[in-house]
XYZ file of C-alpha atoms in Angstrom:
355
model
C -13.599 20.205 -11.291
C -12.716 22.372 -8.066
C -13.520 19.046 -6.093
C -12.100 16.132 -7.946
C -10.458 17.691 -10.427
C -6.836 18.372 -8.844
C -5.388 14.538 -7.298
C -1.655 15.526 -9.700
C 0.159 12.854 -7.652
C -1.929 10.720 -9.742
C 0.260 9.924 -12.410
C 2.296 9.727 -10.033
C 0.521 6.580 -7.997
C 0.185 5.237 -11.159
C 3.680 5.329 -11.837
C 3.947 3.007 -9.008
C 2.555 0.356 -10.284
C 5.045 0.381 -12.377
C 8.300 -0.615 -10.194
C 5.521 -2.927 -8.818
C 5.131 -4.877 -11.763
C 9.170 -5.726 -11.654
C 8.809 -6.184 -8.411
C 7.025 -9.518 -8.532
C 9.701 -10.170 -12.135
C 13.168 -8.531 -11.371
C 12.747 -8.331 -15.127
C 15.274 -6.414 -15.709
C 15.241 -5.845 -19.896
C 10.959 -4.501 -18.933
C 12.289 -2.113 -15.686
C 15.151 -0.352 -18.194
C 11.614 0.869 -20.628
C 9.239 1.402 -17.870
C 12.569 3.530 -15.917
C 12.170 6.635 -18.212
C 8.077 6.979 -17.255
C 9.597 7.128 -13.368
C 12.390 9.300 -14.190
C 10.194 12.329 -16.058
C 7.382 11.547 -13.178
C 9.869 12.314 -10.695
C 11.974 15.371 -12.983
C 7.640 16.462 -13.379
C 7.207 16.755 -9.327
C 11.107 17.653 -8.260
C 9.950 21.160 -10.651
C 6.206 21.051 -8.925
C 6.905 20.812 -5.286
C 7.740 24.459 -3.833
C 8.181 25.351 -0.229
C 5.969 25.038 2.783
C 4.923 28.634 5.072
C 7.816 26.586 7.910
C 11.094 26.425 6.032
C 11.701 22.902 5.563
C 9.419 21.583 4.179
C 8.336 20.823 0.841
C 5.307 20.432 -0.077
C 2.407 20.011 -3.136
C 0.253 22.649 -4.648
C -2.665 22.932 -5.215
C -3.206 19.127 -3.097
C -6.356 17.681 -2.295
C -7.329 14.705 -0.320
C -9.336 12.232 -2.464
C -12.194 13.345 -1.628
C -12.786 14.113 2.249
C -12.408 18.895 2.891
C -10.414 20.136 5.710
C -12.304 22.271 8.472
C -11.314 25.766 8.029
C -12.222 29.430 6.656
C -12.667 28.490 2.672
C -14.601 25.477 3.099
C -18.287 25.032 2.894
C -20.629 23.846 0.619
C -21.698 24.676 -2.614
C -23.158 25.116 -5.953
C -21.265 23.355 -8.421
C -21.343 24.023 -12.514
C -19.300 21.272 -13.291
C -21.317 18.372 -11.455
C -23.998 20.385 -11.212
C -24.670 19.208 -7.598
C -24.305 20.860 -4.007
C -20.808 20.614 -2.706
C -16.542 21.014 -1.470
C -14.565 22.005 -2.681
C -11.057 20.229 -1.894
C -7.753 21.997 -3.011
C -5.124 22.112 -0.202
C -1.903 22.219 0.261
C 0.659 19.003 0.924
C -1.611 16.614 1.401
C -0.384 14.180 3.334
C -1.336 11.201 0.375
C 0.623 13.462 -1.960
C 4.139 13.409 0.113
C 3.459 9.949 1.304
C 2.534 8.978 -2.191
C 5.833 11.198 -4.053
C 8.445 9.488 -1.130
C 7.603 5.914 -2.550
C 8.052 7.635 -5.592
C 11.140 9.308 -5.618
C 12.681 5.931 -3.068
C 12.004 3.270 -6.255
C 13.214 5.476 -8.591
C 16.065 5.662 -6.882
C 16.334 2.083 -6.235
C 15.894 1.845 -9.781
C 18.772 3.874 -11.286
C 20.846 2.427 -8.526
C 19.721 -0.807 -9.869
C 20.663 0.344 -12.891
C 23.994 2.117 -12.433
C 22.082 5.618 -14.624
C 21.807 8.628 -13.889
C 23.794 9.280 -10.283
C 23.909 12.265 -10.181
C 20.553 13.778 -10.939
C 19.755 10.509 -7.754
C 21.357 13.142 -5.801
C 19.207 15.346 -6.130
C 16.241 13.246 -6.321
C 17.781 12.169 -2.691
C 17.920 15.515 -1.397
C 14.709 16.674 -1.678
C 12.726 12.960 -0.726
C 14.688 14.034 2.101
C 12.110 17.336 2.783
C 8.874 15.155 1.774
C 6.764 15.863 4.514
C 6.474 12.817 6.910
C 3.466 11.626 8.485
C 2.404 13.456 11.586
C 0.793 12.691 14.065
C -1.974 15.668 14.769
C -3.320 17.542 18.290
C -6.012 14.445 18.666
C -2.993 11.518 18.431
C -4.295 10.453 14.737
C -2.686 10.990 11.059
C -2.739 14.043 10.152
C -4.792 14.044 6.245
C -2.542 17.450 6.069
C 0.701 19.044 6.423
C -1.501 21.536 9.213
C -3.325 19.715 11.509
C -6.534 20.521 10.384
C -9.841 19.822 11.017
C -11.970 17.980 8.715
C -15.460 18.434 7.518
C -16.330 14.994 6.977
C -15.137 12.588 10.030
C -16.852 9.539 9.323
C -15.356 10.067 5.647
C -15.646 6.528 3.098
C -12.683 7.486 2.017
C -9.523 8.108 3.800
C -6.481 8.985 1.668
C -3.833 10.183 4.575
C -3.486 5.967 4.847
C -1.998 4.869 1.648
C 0.539 5.328 3.249
C 0.607 1.923 5.060
C -1.274 0.385 2.017
C -0.883 -0.274 -0.350
C 1.818 2.153 -0.127
C 5.025 1.146 1.645
C 5.802 4.476 4.041
C 4.353 3.282 6.946
C 4.578 0.159 8.810
C 3.485 -2.010 11.745
C 7.516 -2.516 11.519
C 9.793 -0.334 10.519
C 6.926 2.989 12.274
C 5.547 1.000 15.241
C 4.775 4.501 16.533
C 2.827 5.180 13.870
C 0.620 2.417 14.031
C -1.778 3.429 17.396
C -2.030 6.733 15.096
C -3.711 5.108 12.051
C -5.352 2.659 13.795
C -7.552 5.812 15.221
C -7.925 7.049 12.217
C -9.017 3.643 11.422
C -12.262 3.945 14.759
C -12.903 7.241 13.627
C -13.874 6.272 10.425
C -15.910 3.218 10.676
C -15.733 -0.138 9.645
C -19.195 0.891 7.511
C -18.870 2.880 4.282
C -18.888 1.345 -0.051
C -16.991 -1.501 -1.574
C -13.943 -0.184 -2.918
C -13.081 1.108 1.059
C -14.099 -1.385 2.971
C -12.047 -3.897 -0.142
C -9.281 -0.474 1.541
C -9.714 -1.753 4.944
C -9.257 -4.725 5.195
C -5.596 -4.280 3.999
C -4.813 -2.181 5.718
C -6.534 -4.388 8.916
C -4.059 -7.138 6.984
C -0.856 -4.888 7.370
C -2.209 -4.112 11.286
C -2.603 -8.059 11.490
C -5.603 -7.483 12.421
C -6.840 -10.831 10.331
C -10.369 -11.370 12.929
C -11.114 -7.135 12.801
C -10.240 -7.615 8.278
C -12.861 -10.856 8.113
C -15.404 -8.816 9.673
C -15.618 -5.889 7.521
C -14.646 -8.489 4.715
C -18.357 -10.042 6.186
C -20.127 -6.531 5.782
C -18.398 -6.278 2.426
C -20.229 -9.042 1.892
C -23.853 -8.653 3.382
C -24.301 -4.648 2.348
C -21.747 -4.289 0.006
C -20.991 -7.106 -2.531
C -24.677 -7.948 -5.362
C -24.696 -12.084 -5.883
C -22.987 -12.268 -8.967
C -20.097 -11.187 -6.080
C -19.582 -7.508 -7.386
C -19.227 -4.615 -5.708
C -21.561 -1.255 -5.028
C -21.127 2.087 -4.697
C -23.460 2.304 -2.887
C -26.003 1.288 -4.967
C -23.956 1.403 -8.915
C -21.806 -0.672 -9.265
C -17.784 -0.414 -9.484
C -15.452 -3.254 -9.504
C -12.859 -1.715 -7.694
C -14.196 -3.026 -4.850
C -14.051 -6.419 -6.469
C -10.561 -6.304 -7.355
C -9.858 -4.633 -3.402
C -11.028 -7.459 -1.683
C -9.788 -10.073 -3.929
C -5.927 -7.464 -3.134
C -7.209 -7.699 0.724
C -7.665 -11.502 0.845
C -4.777 -12.535 -0.405
C -3.104 -9.438 1.949
C -4.151 -11.659 5.096
C -2.625 -14.372 3.619
C 0.220 -13.516 2.339
C 2.331 -10.103 2.587
C 6.245 -9.568 0.966
C 5.638 -5.565 0.699
C 8.836 -5.473 4.200
C 12.428 -7.316 3.206
C 10.474 -11.166 3.926
C 7.684 -13.377 2.468
C 4.903 -14.030 5.526
C 2.902 -17.032 5.519
C -0.544 -15.738 6.963
C 0.469 -12.454 8.489
C -3.828 -11.966 9.414
C -5.307 -15.504 9.376
C -8.806 -15.112 10.854
C -9.918 -17.227 13.567
C -12.742 -18.594 11.247
C -9.789 -19.586 8.373
C -8.623 -22.489 9.892
C -7.403 -24.502 7.784
C -7.278 -23.780 4.086
C -5.090 -23.683 1.278
C -3.259 -20.948 -1.359
C -2.562 -21.930 -4.132
C -0.447 -19.981 -7.869
C -0.102 -16.855 -5.648
C 3.155 -14.770 -6.167
C 5.761 -12.497 -4.578
C 7.729 -9.639 -4.662
C 11.910 -10.725 -5.377
C 10.010 -13.507 -8.559
C 8.180 -15.884 -6.579
C 4.985 -18.023 -7.119
C 3.781 -19.995 -3.664
C 1.317 -22.931 -2.544
C 0.822 -23.696 0.497
C -1.826 -25.126 3.328
C -2.575 -24.845 6.408
C -4.844 -26.425 9.319
C -5.999 -25.406 13.354
C -4.299 -22.422 12.184
C -0.526 -23.891 11.903
C 1.529 -23.982 8.372
C 1.010 -27.377 6.931
C 3.716 -27.530 4.051
C 4.775 -24.626 1.519
C 6.418 -25.131 -2.143
C 7.987 -21.597 -3.950
C 8.638 -21.484 -7.247
C 11.662 -18.806 -7.756
C 11.687 -17.499 -10.778
C 15.352 -15.219 -10.650
C 17.112 -16.799 -9.011
C 17.152 -14.763 -6.228
C 16.749 -15.318 -2.187
C 14.171 -16.147 -0.909
C 13.622 -15.312 2.392
C 10.165 -16.866 4.363
C 7.845 -16.064 7.850
C 7.076 -19.604 7.556
C 6.567 -20.488 11.462
C 7.035 -24.420 12.020
C 8.504 -24.825 8.956
C 11.783 -25.134 8.905
C 13.023 -27.749 6.795
C 14.427 -26.894 3.187
C 14.535 -29.294 0.203
C 14.309 -29.060 -3.370
C 14.795 -32.287 -5.731
C 14.703 -34.191 -2.192
C 17.986 -32.977 -1.420
C 18.066 -30.344 1.493
C 19.013 -26.667 1.176
C 21.012 -24.874 3.240
C 19.592 -21.432 5.629
C 19.961 -19.339 7.423
C 18.023 -18.250 10.204
C 17.816 -14.562 11.439
C 16.427 -12.686 14.487
C 13.263 -12.142 13.013
C 12.441 -15.939 12.633
C 12.464 -15.622 8.668
C 15.100 -17.944 7.020
C 16.891 -17.119 4.229
C 17.732 -19.817 0.798
C 19.555 -19.129 -2.417
C 17.473 -20.376 -5.276
C 18.563 -20.702 -9.113
C 15.376 -19.778 -12.934
C 13.381 -22.100 -11.961
C 14.423 -24.354 -9.138
C 10.741 -25.299 -6.288
C 11.208 -25.085 -2.961
C 9.455 -27.315 -0.521
C 8.622 -26.268 3.017
C 8.332 -28.940 5.563
C 7.890 -29.212 9.328
C 11.788 -30.380 10.528
């Protein structure tokens, strides 16, 4: 219907997960298999995009920002015969979520094309179109805009905050790469509040983890357990069982303990004060690494890394600055940001300890 049926970029979002899977495995045969899907998705949106009236940008139209409508002429409650309920249309042009998903998709495709050495001429066209997608905009109230144009919202406490896709699970907005957008993101989160359905709270956990605020993420997690979680640990969507919240919370917890979406693996990036000691075993990271690590008094005690693809491992591991493999010291480089990097071999196991 006119409320949820215009999420054209849903397929693009699914396609980004194919690339994410590759990043965790670095299986080139898999990349060759999914490449035509990625290219086909890009081709569709290259054709679908249309000029914004300002003449500078390309936008999606029709579009939607699930599931919040802008406030303006024509946006009012009506009886929807499809859903048999009074609701409103969310149809718009150039939602921020659309732009962020396509920014990720086009960027991932360009990297896939480069790695496989395919379609260089087409990739040039994709790069040119990507540069015309609407970048994240800050509205007159200081918050991140939900639409290409600076429009008000009909529901300012909506459980969805689709325009924050770019920080999580996307990779368009970053506390490190785009620090100027951190406060506008936080303003959206503060406006929407910490409550909502199970999936909403899980999503907020992931965002606050990427903002490096573990105590805030933990506060939302505890609210989820108390108010939006069944004894079986399945999530609620107010009342009905909805498994996306269950899986989302586990993802949020993982993000609090390990990040790998930037240039390096980060251990304990958003550790809450209440989780002062613990361990995490068998977690995978981008770059085809599998880790287990433990901490005490909020400090890393040790870490072990299995390299599945033999790539450079760049990691932020606090005081763990000693690297060994089979009892032999491994040379590493220390970068200006405090991370260390060392080459690995496929199947190699690397232990990190205090120097």
